[in-house]
mmCIF file of C-alpha atoms and ligand atoms in Angstrom:
data_model
loop_
_atom_site.group_PDB
_atom_site.id
_atom_site.type_symbol
_atom_site.label_atom_id
_atom_site.label_comp_id
_atom_site.label_asym_id
_atom_site.label_seq_id
_atom_site.Cartn_x
_atom_site.Cartn_y
_atom_site.Cartn_z
ATOM 1 C CA MET A 1 -4.897 -9.489 -18.314
ATOM 2 C CA ASP A 2 -1.607 -11.122 -19.300
ATOM 3 C CA ILE A 3 0.620 -10.099 -16.420
ATOM 4 C CA ASN A 4 3.679 -11.802 -17.841
ATOM 5 C CA SER A 5 3.629 -9.370 -20.794
ATOM 6 C CA LEU A 6 4.391 -6.571 -18.306
ATOM 7 C CA LEU A 7 7.568 -8.246 -17.089
ATOM 8 C CA GLY A 8 11.065 -8.272 -18.463
ATOM 9 C CA ALA A 9 13.513 -5.845 -20.014
ATOM 10 C CA PRO A 10 12.810 -2.094 -19.978
ATOM 11 C CA LYS A 11 10.707 -0.777 -22.847
ATOM 12 C CA ALA A 12 10.447 2.854 -23.923
ATOM 13 C CA CYS A 13 7.152 4.554 -23.063
ATOM 14 C CA GLU A 14 5.339 7.662 -24.303
ATOM 15 C CA CYS A 15 5.842 9.238 -20.882
ATOM 16 C CA GLY A 16 9.546 9.541 -21.682
ATOM 17 C CA LYS A 17 10.728 6.872 -19.280
ATOM 18 C CA THR A 18 11.648 3.293 -19.953
ATOM 19 C CA HIS A 19 9.695 0.820 -17.829
ATOM 20 C CA GLY A 20 10.994 -2.572 -16.779
ATOM 21 C CA CYS A 21 10.302 -5.090 -14.054
ATOM 22 C CA ASP A 22 12.754 -7.673 -12.730
ATOM 23 C CA ILE A 23 10.109 -10.263 -11.856
ATOM 24 C CA LYS A 24 10.529 -13.283 -14.142
ATOM 25 C CA SER A 25 7.227 -15.135 -13.632
ATOM 26 C CA VAL A 26 3.815 -14.684 -12.127
ATOM 27 C CA VAL A 27 1.705 -17.825 -11.832
ATOM 28 C CA ILE A 28 -1.827 -17.333 -10.456
ATOM 29 C CA GLU A 29 -3.876 -20.487 -10.992
ATOM 30 C CA LYS A 30 -5.235 -23.670 -9.477
ATOM 31 C CA ASN A 31 -2.365 -25.930 -8.407
ATOM 32 C CA ALA A 32 0.242 -23.245 -9.037
ATOM 33 C CA VAL A 33 2.558 -24.872 -6.473
ATOM 34 C CA ALA A 34 3.250 -27.669 -8.972
ATOM 35 C CA LYS A 35 5.071 -25.103 -11.137
ATOM 36 C CA ILE A 36 7.683 -24.338 -8.490
ATOM 37 C CA PRO A 37 10.246 -27.070 -9.388
ATOM 38 C CA GLU A 38 10.374 -25.777 -12.964
ATOM 39 C CA LEU A 39 10.735 -22.150 -11.791
ATOM 40 C CA ALA A 40 13.454 -23.071 -9.281
ATOM 41 C CA LYS A 41 15.565 -24.964 -11.824
ATOM 42 C CA GLY A 42 19.124 -23.705 -11.859
ATOM 43 C CA TYR A 43 19.214 -22.787 -8.172
ATOM 44 C CA LYS A 44 21.515 -24.940 -6.066
ATOM 45 C CA GLY A 45 20.246 -24.450 -2.531
ATOM 46 C CA VAL A 46 16.671 -23.523 -1.623
ATOM 47 C CA LEU A 47 15.601 -22.303 1.817
ATOM 48 C CA LEU A 48 11.857 -22.467 2.535
ATOM 49 C CA VAL A 49 10.461 -19.977 5.056
ATOM 50 C CA ALA A 50 6.967 -20.090 6.566
ATOM 51 C CA ASP A 51 5.131 -19.400 9.778
ATOM 52 C CA ARG A 52 3.110 -22.084 11.505
ATOM 53 C CA ASN A 53 -0.106 -21.105 9.828
ATOM 54 C CA THR A 54 1.252 -20.722 6.282
ATOM 55 C CA TYR A 55 3.128 -23.996 6.734
ATOM 56 C CA ARG A 56 -0.173 -25.735 7.413
ATOM 57 C CA VAL A 57 -2.094 -24.157 4.533
ATOM 58 C CA CYS A 58 0.580 -24.379 1.849
ATOM 59 C CA GLY A 59 4.133 -24.772 3.167
ATOM 60 C CA LYS A 60 3.858 -28.504 3.658
ATOM 61 C CA ASP A 61 2.854 -28.887 -0.002
ATOM 62 C CA VAL A 62 5.925 -26.923 -1.080
ATOM 63 C CA GLU A 63 8.046 -29.014 1.279
ATOM 64 C CA ALA A 64 6.613 -32.188 -0.290
ATOM 65 C CA LEU A 65 8.025 -31.121 -3.668
ATOM 66 C CA GLY A 66 11.406 -32.049 -2.210
ATOM 67 C CA ILE A 67 13.374 -29.266 -3.900
ATOM 68 C CA HIS A 68 14.697 -27.586 -0.731
ATOM 69 C CA LYS A 69 17.937 -27.842 1.175
ATOM 70 C CA ASP A 70 16.584 -26.325 4.391
ATOM 71 C CA ILE A 71 13.271 -25.218 5.855
ATOM 72 C CA PHE A 72 12.628 -22.654 8.569
ATOM 73 C CA VAL A 73 9.230 -22.356 10.231
ATOM 74 C CA PHE A 74 8.737 -19.631 12.862
ATOM 75 C CA GLU A 75 8.017 -21.136 16.236
ATOM 76 C CA GLU A 76 5.467 -18.624 17.447
ATOM 77 C CA GLU A 77 1.823 -19.527 17.110
ATOM 78 C CA GLY A 78 0.082 -16.423 15.750
ATOM 79 C CA LEU A 79 1.526 -13.396 13.982
ATOM 80 C CA VAL A 80 5.271 -12.990 13.516
ATOM 81 C CA ILE A 81 6.502 -9.431 14.031
ATOM 82 C CA PRO A 82 8.863 -8.387 11.214
ATOM 83 C CA ASN A 83 11.576 -7.031 13.497
ATOM 84 C CA GLU A 84 15.337 -7.455 13.958
ATOM 85 C CA LYS A 85 14.881 -10.766 15.763
ATOM 86 C CA ALA A 86 12.725 -12.270 13.023
ATOM 87 C CA TRP A 87 14.964 -11.298 10.128
ATOM 88 C CA GLY A 88 18.048 -12.357 12.099
ATOM 89 C CA GLU A 89 16.555 -15.827 12.508
ATOM 90 C CA ILE A 90 16.058 -16.210 8.768
ATOM 91 C CA GLN A 91 19.424 -14.686 7.945
ATOM 92 C CA SER A 92 21.206 -17.197 10.183
ATOM 93 C CA ARG A 93 19.820 -19.997 7.975
ATOM 94 C CA VAL A 94 21.220 -18.478 4.780
ATOM 95 C CA THR A 95 24.481 -20.405 4.561
ATOM 96 C CA ASP A 96 26.869 -20.360 1.597
ATOM 97 C CA GLU A 97 24.879 -23.203 0.098
ATOM 98 C CA ILE A 98 21.619 -21.223 -0.111
ATOM 99 C CA ASP A 99 21.015 -19.202 -3.278
ATOM 100 C CA LEU A 100 17.199 -18.941 -3.241
ATOM 101 C CA ILE A 101 14.677 -18.201 -0.508
ATOM 102 C CA ILE A 102 11.108 -19.310 -1.108
ATOM 103 C CA GLY A 103 8.768 -17.573 1.314
ATOM 104 C CA ILE A 104 5.338 -19.022 1.897
ATOM 105 C CA GLY A 105 2.872 -16.492 3.269
ATOM 106 C CA SER A 106 1.418 -13.024 2.779
ATOM 107 C CA GLY A 107 2.347 -9.745 4.474
ATOM 108 C CA VAL A 108 4.972 -10.443 7.110
ATOM 109 C CA ILE A 109 6.627 -13.506 5.574
ATOM 110 C CA GLN A 110 6.965 -11.827 2.199
ATOM 111 C CA ASP A 111 8.403 -8.655 3.768
ATOM 112 C CA LEU A 112 10.924 -10.694 5.758
ATOM 113 C CA CYS A 113 12.005 -12.891 2.839
ATOM 114 C CA LYS A 114 12.204 -9.881 0.545
ATOM 115 C CA TYR A 115 14.423 -8.063 3.009
ATOM 116 C CA VAL A 116 16.706 -10.949 4.035
ATOM 117 C CA SER A 117 17.255 -12.106 0.441
ATOM 118 C CA PHE A 118 18.131 -8.509 -0.421
ATOM 119 C CA LEU A 119 20.625 -8.288 2.471
ATOM 120 C CA CYS A 120 22.154 -11.626 1.435
ATOM 121 C CA LYS A 121 22.135 -10.674 -2.272
ATOM 122 C CA ILE A 122 20.247 -13.782 -3.355
ATOM 123 C CA ASP A 123 16.932 -14.296 -5.174
ATOM 124 C CA TYR A 124 13.570 -15.054 -3.609
ATOM 125 C CA PHE A 125 10.179 -16.379 -4.666
ATOM 126 C CA ILE A 126 6.973 -15.750 -2.806
ATOM 127 C CA VAL A 127 4.222 -18.338 -2.601
ATOM 128 C CA ALA A 128 1.186 -16.248 -1.700
ATOM 129 C CA THR A 129 -1.324 -17.535 0.819
ATOM 130 C CA ALA A 130 -3.785 -14.610 0.871
ATOM 131 C CA PRO A 131 -4.898 -11.886 -1.574
ATOM 132 C CA SER A 132 -4.612 -9.343 1.219
ATOM 133 C CA MET A 133 -2.181 -6.654 0.076
ATOM 134 C CA ASP A 134 -0.288 -5.339 -2.915
ATOM 135 C CA GLY A 135 3.278 -5.710 -1.682
ATOM 136 C CA TYR A 136 3.994 -9.002 -3.457
ATOM 137 C CA ALA A 137 5.475 -7.384 -6.553
ATOM 138 C CA SER A 138 6.918 -4.258 -4.965
ATOM 139 C CA VAL A 139 10.429 -3.406 -3.779
ATOM 140 C CA GLY A 140 9.363 -2.064 -0.378
ATOM 141 C CA ALA A 141 9.687 -4.257 2.716
ATOM 142 C CA ALA A 142 7.545 -3.052 5.632
ATOM 143 C CA MET A 143 9.466 -3.804 8.821
ATOM 144 C CA ILE A 144 9.618 -2.842 12.460
ATOM 145 C CA ALA A 145 13.045 -1.493 13.452
ATOM 146 C CA ASN A 146 13.726 0.115 16.843
ATOM 147 C CA ASP A 147 10.007 -0.312 17.513
ATOM 148 C CA MET A 148 9.107 1.958 14.613
ATOM 149 C CA LYS A 149 7.416 1.046 11.374
ATOM 150 C CA VAL A 150 9.828 1.557 8.483
ATOM 151 C CA THR A 151 9.806 0.627 4.826
ATOM 152 C CA PHE A 152 13.145 -0.584 3.550
ATOM 153 C CA SER A 153 13.821 -0.462 -0.135
ATOM 154 C CA ALA A 154 14.733 -3.994 -1.186
ATOM 155 C CA HIS A 155 14.032 -5.890 -4.420
ATOM 156 C CA VAL A 156 11.239 -7.715 -6.225
ATOM 157 C CA PRO A 157 10.784 -11.501 -6.180
ATOM 158 C CA LYS A 158 11.925 -13.493 -9.193
ATOM 159 C CA ALA A 159 8.624 -15.375 -9.115
ATOM 160 C CA ILE A 160 5.187 -14.934 -7.551
ATOM 161 C CA ILE A 161 3.252 -18.152 -7.193
ATOM 162 C CA ALA A 162 -0.377 -18.069 -6.082
ATOM 163 C CA ASP A 163 -2.607 -21.108 -5.915
ATOM 164 C CA THR A 164 -6.219 -19.940 -6.175
ATOM 165 C CA GLU A 165 -7.334 -22.974 -4.164
ATOM 166 C CA VAL A 166 -5.195 -21.724 -1.262
ATOM 167 C CA LEU A 167 -6.098 -18.044 -1.711
ATOM 168 C CA LYS A 168 -9.833 -18.649 -1.686
ATOM 169 C CA ASP A 169 -9.610 -20.305 1.737
ATOM 170 C CA ALA A 170 -7.735 -17.358 3.281
ATOM 171 C CA PRO A 171 -9.487 -15.658 6.217
ATOM 172 C CA MET A 172 -12.343 -13.553 4.783
ATOM 173 C CA GLU A 173 -10.985 -10.454 6.493
ATOM 174 C CA MET A 174 -7.801 -10.782 4.416
ATOM 175 C CA ILE A 175 -9.738 -11.123 1.166
ATOM 176 C CA VAL A 176 -11.833 -8.081 2.083
ATOM 177 C CA ALA A 177 -8.636 -6.188 2.931
ATOM 178 C CA GLY A 178 -7.235 -6.988 -0.530
ATOM 179 C CA TYR A 179 -10.473 -5.720 -2.077
ATOM 180 C CA GLY A 180 -10.190 -2.497 -0.063
ATOM 181 C CA ASP A 181 -6.577 -1.989 -1.087
ATOM 182 C CA ILE A 182 -7.571 -2.258 -4.771
ATOM 183 C CA ILE A 183 -10.706 -0.060 -4.646
ATOM 184 C CA GLY A 184 -8.527 2.506 -2.832
ATOM 185 C CA LYS A 185 -6.543 2.930 -6.067
ATOM 186 C CA TYR A 186 -9.345 5.211 -7.322
ATOM 187 C CA SER A 187 -8.131 7.681 -4.734
ATOM 188 C CA CYS A 188 -4.370 7.332 -5.227
ATOM 189 C CA LEU A 189 -4.577 7.439 -9.014
ATOM 190 C CA ASN A 190 -6.534 10.667 -8.669
ATOM 191 C CA ASP A 191 -3.916 12.108 -6.316
ATOM 192 C CA TRP A 192 -1.223 11.233 -8.825
ATOM 193 C CA LYS A 193 -3.065 13.140 -11.568
ATOM 194 C CA LEU A 194 -3.668 16.033 -9.188
ATOM 195 C CA SER A 195 -0.004 16.244 -8.294
ATOM 196 C CA ALA A 196 0.989 16.177 -11.962
ATOM 197 C CA LEU A 197 -1.349 19.133 -12.520
ATOM 198 C CA VAL A 198 -0.479 21.133 -9.403
ATOM 199 C CA ASN A 199 3.169 20.220 -8.853
ATOM 200 C CA GLY A 200 4.230 19.171 -12.324
ATOM 201 C CA GLU A 201 5.089 15.762 -10.909
ATOM 202 C CA TYR A 202 6.021 12.978 -13.311
ATOM 203 C CA PHE A 203 2.970 11.068 -14.557
ATOM 204 C CA CYS A 204 2.590 8.060 -16.856
ATOM 205 C CA GLN A 205 -0.755 7.624 -18.582
ATOM 206 C CA SER A 206 -0.134 4.020 -19.566
ATOM 207 C CA VAL A 207 0.747 2.892 -16.027
ATOM 208 C CA TYR A 208 -2.271 4.854 -14.780
ATOM 209 C CA ASP A 209 -4.474 3.049 -17.331
ATOM 210 C CA LEU A 210 -2.975 -0.317 -16.430
ATOM 211 C CA MET A 211 -3.811 0.141 -12.760
ATOM 212 C CA MET A 212 -7.245 1.592 -13.478
ATOM 213 C CA SER A 213 -8.235 -1.358 -15.660
ATOM 214 C CA ALA A 214 -7.247 -3.779 -12.876
ATOM 215 C CA VAL A 215 -9.372 -1.757 -10.424
ATOM 216 C CA LYS A 216 -12.358 -1.860 -12.759
ATOM 217 C CA ALA A 217 -11.999 -5.626 -13.181
ATOM 218 C CA VAL A 218 -12.129 -6.146 -9.415
ATOM 219 C CA ARG A 219 -14.817 -3.617 -8.561
ATOM 220 C CA PRO A 220 -17.869 -5.802 -9.384
ATOM 221 C CA LEU A 221 -16.507 -8.906 -7.630
ATOM 222 C CA SER A 222 -17.591 -8.243 -4.031
ATOM 223 C CA LYS A 223 -20.321 -10.895 -3.992
ATOM 224 C CA LYS A 224 -18.164 -13.559 -5.612
ATOM 225 C CA LEU A 225 -15.326 -12.833 -3.215
ATOM 226 C CA LEU A 226 -17.670 -13.403 -0.284
ATOM 227 C CA GLU A 227 -18.598 -16.733 -1.879
ATOM 228 C CA ARG A 228 -14.873 -17.587 -2.116
ATOM 229 C CA ASP A 229 -15.148 -18.005 -5.858
ATOM 230 C CA GLY A 230 -11.742 -19.167 -7.139
ATOM 231 C CA GLU A 231 -11.791 -17.048 -10.292
ATOM 232 C CA ALA A 232 -12.784 -13.885 -8.450
ATOM 233 C CA VAL A 233 -10.081 -14.426 -5.846
ATOM 234 C CA GLY A 234 -7.593 -15.012 -8.681
ATOM 235 C CA ALA A 235 -8.641 -11.731 -10.336
ATOM 236 C CA LEU A 236 -8.172 -9.888 -7.046
ATOM 237 C CA MET A 237 -4.717 -11.412 -6.661
ATOM 238 C CA GLU A 238 -3.866 -10.356 -10.212
ATOM 239 C CA ALA A 239 -4.858 -6.773 -9.471
ATOM 240 C CA LEU A 240 -2.729 -6.794 -6.314
ATOM 241 C CA VAL A 241 0.258 -8.052 -8.286
ATOM 242 C CA VAL A 242 -0.384 -5.480 -11.025
ATOM 243 C CA ALA A 243 -0.300 -2.741 -8.361
ATOM 244 C CA GLY A 244 3.158 -3.888 -7.307
ATOM 245 C CA ILE A 245 4.339 -4.116 -10.902
ATOM 246 C CA ALA A 246 2.938 -0.633 -11.620
ATOM 247 C CA MET A 247 5.059 0.715 -8.757
ATOM 248 C CA SER A 248 8.134 -1.047 -10.155
ATOM 249 C CA LEU A 249 7.441 0.349 -13.625
ATOM 250 C CA VAL A 250 7.440 3.982 -12.489
ATOM 251 C CA GLY A 251 9.932 3.518 -9.659
ATOM 252 C CA ASN A 252 7.728 4.907 -6.878
ATOM 253 C CA SER A 253 4.485 4.127 -5.069
ATOM 254 C CA ARG A 254 2.301 6.692 -6.885
ATOM 255 C CA PRO A 255 0.141 4.212 -8.836
ATOM 256 C CA ALA A 256 -0.781 2.336 -5.637
ATOM 257 C CA SER A 257 -0.658 4.734 -2.712
ATOM 258 C CA GLY A 258 -2.019 8.227 -2.109
ATOM 259 C CA SER A 259 -4.032 10.166 0.449
ATOM 260 C CA GLU A 260 -6.079 7.063 1.391
ATOM 261 C CA HIS A 261 -2.846 5.240 2.249
ATOM 262 C CA HIS A 262 -1.517 8.244 4.130
ATOM 263 C CA LEU A 263 -4.623 8.163 6.339
ATOM 264 C CA SER A 264 -4.253 4.403 6.847
ATOM 265 C CA HIS A 265 -0.585 4.866 7.809
ATOM 266 C CA TYR A 266 -1.623 7.554 10.273
ATOM 267 C CA PHE A 267 -4.023 5.139 11.979
ATOM 268 C CA GLU A 268 -1.389 2.431 12.062
ATOM 269 C CA ILE A 269 1.480 4.605 13.294
ATOM 270 C CA THR A 270 -0.540 6.399 15.960
ATOM 271 C CA GLY A 271 -1.994 3.008 16.914
ATOM 272 C CA ILE A 272 1.533 1.684 17.484
ATOM 273 C CA LEU A 273 2.632 4.858 19.309
ATOM 274 C CA GLU A 274 -0.435 4.967 21.547
ATOM 275 C CA ASN A 275 -0.980 1.252 21.906
ATOM 276 C CA ALA A 276 -4.407 1.733 20.353
ATOM 277 C CA GLY A 277 -6.267 -0.516 17.932
ATOM 278 C CA TYR A 278 -6.310 -0.221 14.171
ATOM 279 C CA PHE A 279 -7.724 -2.197 11.249
ATOM 280 C CA PRO A 280 -5.755 -4.455 8.890
ATOM 281 C CA HIS A 281 -4.091 -2.354 6.202
ATOM 282 C CA GLY A 282 -6.515 -2.846 3.292
ATOM 283 C CA ILE A 283 -9.534 -2.287 5.520
ATOM 284 C CA ASP A 284 -8.144 1.019 6.780
ATOM 285 C CA VAL A 285 -7.480 1.903 3.141
ATOM 286 C CA ALA A 286 -11.098 1.121 2.212
ATOM 287 C CA TYR A 287 -12.556 3.378 4.911
ATOM 288 C CA SER A 288 -9.977 6.062 4.190
ATOM 289 C CA THR A 289 -10.924 6.000 0.508
ATOM 290 C CA VAL A 290 -14.445 7.062 1.478
ATOM 291 C CA ILE A 291 -12.992 9.826 3.664
ATOM 292 C CA THR A 292 -10.659 11.251 1.004
ATOM 293 C CA GLU A 293 -13.508 11.184 -1.517
ATOM 294 C CA ARG A 294 -15.678 13.169 0.905
ATOM 295 C CA LEU A 295 -12.869 15.750 1.005
ATOM 296 C CA ARG A 296 -12.864 15.986 -2.786
ATOM 297 C CA GLU A 297 -16.627 16.482 -2.740
ATOM 298 C CA GLU A 298 -16.288 19.198 -0.126
ATOM 299 C CA LEU A 299 -13.672 20.934 -2.251
ATOM 300 C CA LEU A 300 -15.824 20.669 -5.369
ATOM 301 C CA ALA A 301 -18.641 22.453 -3.515
ATOM 302 C CA ILE A 302 -16.492 25.495 -2.747
ATOM 303 C CA LYS A 303 -17.844 28.677 -4.299
ATOM 304 C CA GLU A 304 -14.782 30.825 -3.831
ATOM 305 C CA LEU A 305 -11.127 30.211 -3.018
ATOM 306 C CA PRO A 306 -9.765 31.922 0.111
ATOM 307 C CA ALA A 307 -8.354 35.420 -0.343
ATOM 308 C CA SER A 308 -5.104 34.641 1.406
ATOM 309 C CA TRP A 309 -3.299 31.966 3.342
ATOM 310 C CA GLU A 310 -0.507 32.008 5.833
ATOM 311 C CA PHE A 311 1.291 29.089 7.422
ATOM 312 C CA ASP A 312 0.930 29.104 11.214
ATOM 313 C CA ARG A 313 4.173 27.352 12.049
ATOM 314 C CA GLU A 314 3.716 27.363 15.803
ATOM 315 C CA LYS A 315 0.247 25.849 15.746
ATOM 316 C CA TRP A 316 1.346 23.221 13.228
ATOM 317 C CA GLU A 317 4.421 22.211 15.177
ATOM 318 C CA ASN A 318 2.469 21.979 18.433
ATOM 319 C CA ASN A 319 -0.108 19.747 16.818
ATOM 320 C CA ILE A 320 2.524 17.528 15.195
ATOM 321 C CA ARG A 321 4.215 17.081 18.588
ATOM 322 C CA ALA A 322 0.913 16.290 20.304
ATOM 323 C CA LEU A 323 -0.093 13.724 17.685
ATOM 324 C CA TYR A 324 3.165 12.065 16.733
ATOM 325 C CA HIS A 325 4.892 11.897 20.122
ATOM 326 C CA ARG A 326 8.391 10.461 19.727
ATOM 327 C CA ALA A 327 8.061 10.382 15.953
ATOM 328 C CA ALA A 328 7.388 14.156 15.767
ATOM 329 C CA ASP A 329 10.976 15.290 15.148
ATOM 330 C CA GLY A 330 11.211 13.093 12.070
ATOM 331 C CA VAL A 331 7.908 14.433 10.713
ATOM 332 C CA ILE A 332 8.940 18.069 11.263
ATOM 333 C CA ALA A 333 12.352 17.518 9.666
ATOM 334 C CA LEU A 334 10.716 15.905 6.635
ATOM 335 C CA GLN A 335 8.357 18.828 6.051
ATOM 336 C CA ASP A 336 11.137 21.352 6.576
ATOM 337 C CA LYS A 337 13.035 19.534 3.865
ATOM 338 C CA MET A 338 10.009 19.429 1.518
ATOM 339 C CA GLY A 339 9.239 23.132 2.000
ATOM 340 C CA TRP A 340 5.642 22.831 0.788
ATOM 341 C CA TYR A 341 4.277 25.019 3.573
ATOM 342 C CA GLN A 342 6.407 27.838 2.210
ATOM 343 C CA LYS A 343 5.271 27.315 -1.366
ATOM 344 C CA ASP A 344 2.589 29.601 -2.815
ATOM 345 C CA TYR A 345 0.060 26.892 -3.603
ATOM 346 C CA LEU A 346 -2.868 29.296 -3.416
ATOM 347 C CA SER A 347 -1.740 31.063 -6.600
ATOM 348 C CA ILE A 348 -1.489 27.731 -8.389
ATOM 349 C CA TYR A 349 -4.973 26.767 -7.188
ATOM 350 C CA ARG A 350 -6.373 30.063 -8.427
ATOM 351 C CA GLU A 351 -4.803 29.665 -11.808
ATOM 352 C CA LYS A 352 -5.825 26.036 -12.306
ATOM 353 C CA TRP A 353 -9.031 25.711 -10.290
ATOM 354 C CA ALA A 354 -11.198 24.592 -13.221
ATOM 355 C CA GLU A 355 -8.738 21.869 -14.199
ATOM 356 C CA ILE A 356 -8.323 20.832 -10.555
ATOM 357 C CA CYS A 357 -12.088 20.434 -10.201
ATOM 358 C CA ALA A 358 -12.196 18.364 -13.386
ATOM 359 C CA VAL A 359 -9.593 15.968 -11.929
ATOM 360 C CA LEU A 360 -11.232 15.803 -8.492
ATOM 361 C CA SER A 361 -14.585 14.886 -9.992
ATOM 362 C CA GLU A 362 -13.250 11.721 -11.674
ATOM 363 C CA VAL A 363 -13.426 9.499 -8.580
ATOM 364 C CA PRO A 364 -16.652 7.537 -7.911
ATOM 365 C CA ALA A 365 -18.866 9.382 -5.408
ATOM 366 C CA SER A 366 -18.349 8.674 -1.710
ATOM 367 C CA LYS A 367 -21.886 7.233 -1.485
ATOM 368 C CA GLU A 368 -21.031 4.813 -4.280
ATOM 369 C CA LEU A 369 -17.821 3.774 -2.525
ATOM 370 C CA GLU A 370 -19.686 3.344 0.757
ATOM 371 C CA GLU A 371 -22.129 1.036 -0.982
ATOM 372 C CA LEU A 372 -19.349 -1.036 -2.518
ATOM 373 C CA PHE A 373 -17.659 -1.476 0.846
ATOM 374 C CA SER A 374 -20.861 -2.201 2.740
ATOM 375 C CA GLU A 375 -21.373 -5.140 0.349
ATOM 376 C CA VAL A 376 -18.278 -6.718 1.911
ATOM 377 C CA GLY A 377 -19.301 -5.772 5.450
ATOM 378 C CA LEU A 378 -17.326 -2.543 5.830
ATOM 379 C CA THR A 379 -19.641 0.167 7.096
ATOM 380 C CA MET A 380 -18.570 3.620 8.191
ATOM 381 C CA ASP A 381 -20.080 3.206 11.654
ATOM 382 C CA LYS A 382 -17.509 0.464 12.335
ATOM 383 C CA PHE A 383 -14.782 2.850 11.229
ATOM 384 C CA TYR A 384 -15.965 5.669 13.516
ATOM 385 C CA ALA A 385 -16.466 3.205 16.353
ATOM 386 C CA MET A 386 -12.773 2.299 16.097
ATOM 387 C CA TYR A 387 -11.272 5.787 15.746
ATOM 388 C CA GLY A 388 -13.877 8.418 16.715
ATOM 389 C CA GLU A 389 -14.410 11.794 15.001
ATOM 390 C CA LYS A 390 -11.345 13.491 16.453
ATOM 391 C CA LYS A 391 -8.810 10.932 15.318
ATOM 392 C CA VAL A 392 -10.306 10.880 11.828
ATOM 393 C CA ASN A 393 -10.176 14.680 11.646
ATOM 394 C CA ASP A 394 -6.599 14.704 12.925
ATOM 395 C CA ALA A 395 -5.673 12.173 10.248
ATOM 396 C CA VAL A 396 -7.265 14.349 7.559
ATOM 397 C CA MET A 397 -5.199 17.371 8.636
ATOM 398 C CA TYR A 398 -1.912 15.732 9.689
ATOM 399 C CA ALA A 399 -1.448 12.378 7.931
ATOM 400 C CA LYS A 400 0.045 14.188 4.936
ATOM 401 C CA ASP A 401 2.957 15.374 7.096
ATOM 402 C CA LEU A 402 4.246 11.797 7.386
ATOM 403 C CA LYS A 403 5.016 11.746 3.684
ATOM 404 C CA ASP A 404 6.882 13.497 0.937
ATOM 405 C CA ARG A 405 3.909 13.046 -1.392
ATOM 406 C CA TYR A 406 1.483 15.703 -2.546
ATOM 407 C CA SER A 407 -2.190 14.690 -2.457
ATOM 408 C CA VAL A 408 -5.692 16.066 -2.031
ATOM 409 C CA LEU A 409 -4.855 16.319 1.692
ATOM 410 C CA TRP A 410 -2.531 19.264 0.966
ATOM 411 C CA LEU A 411 -5.180 21.029 -1.066
ATOM 412 C CA TYR A 412 -7.814 20.405 1.595
ATOM 413 C CA ASP A 413 -5.506 21.553 4.407
ATOM 414 C CA LEU A 414 -4.787 24.902 2.797
ATOM 415 C CA ILE A 415 -8.449 25.643 2.071
ATOM 416 C CA LYS A 416 -9.516 24.598 5.597
ATOM 417 C CA GLU A 417 -6.765 26.467 7.385
ATOM 418 C CA ALA A 418 -7.364 29.619 5.352
ATOM 419 C CA ASN A 419 -11.092 29.701 6.039
HETATM 420 ZN ZN1 ZN B 1 5.287 5.452 -19.043
HETATM 421 ZN ZN1 ZN B 2 -1.973 -0.787 0.318
#
């Protein structure tokens, strides 16, 4: 896939929108770091940002290029938390002389550099150190503010640089997480189609196809990824970047995040609220993809739709308060604003049930997904050992309430609650 053909000025699309992406260059190859001086030409003051680990694996090579004015390496050994303190530290290094931040890292470093460069209204590049998540090319910066997980809307990098020699040596758990995040797109792409059918939500076939072809390219690579094959790791990175670009093209997260992500966010948020454990993002997404596919299969087996349905506000609100603790008010306010509990979805389901079933049946079977994930060491018993039945069931019923996005979780909730 030629990623660079997706970049640049907006082009008209059959879906009625024009799609553009502000990223100027994506370089995923052996020795990609050598391309940085050329890409950074024209900038007057470069600030490099890394943490101790990413400095060791790649930052020192970027430093050796000698193109920077300043370098900031987080002092803490171990994970940096992307909170007010961390972004304040970077921001304090952005003097009048700095017009480009080059972040070296994956999740946290790229979120921080994305956000600070946005606040300071300057450009940033990201030098990726792990193919672990799909945020590289997206506008969202996942941060912790007031101890809560929030996603700030920021901007995309001007360049994404990924050296396959660095990526392939990333911790295996991060590579597996990236694989999970990509295979999970089967679920979110299906939710997008479902929402277009049920809610008349905007849908773009060509962005859908773009994402799906990247998923299909990555799907057979599990064995090669475990062997740290450079080409396979490069293909995974490409798919992760494509996911970010796909989000930029349509202007929302639909092509890359659906019910499987909502479940993963539920595990993460309740983990933070309850001080309980949770898996790295892409690994939660992988397990959750199996779960949401089981829901689709359960729905497909239904012989008859319920005769009626009524929203039990009191029960719902009590459960939201019990599960979301101090975040409950925000969740309730969001759903009051959305008004989907008041909408007559049952009539829509009746009218379109055959088409709905046709959409639901497009995702690979849950058994097939389980097999794919077990090839990279992710088995469902590990998932249940972490969360237990109850938490998984709670996620299935209440993760959707965190979001303003329709998905199979809404369909499943109505059918379950009515029966
Ligand atoms: Zn389109
Ligand atoms: Zn993800």
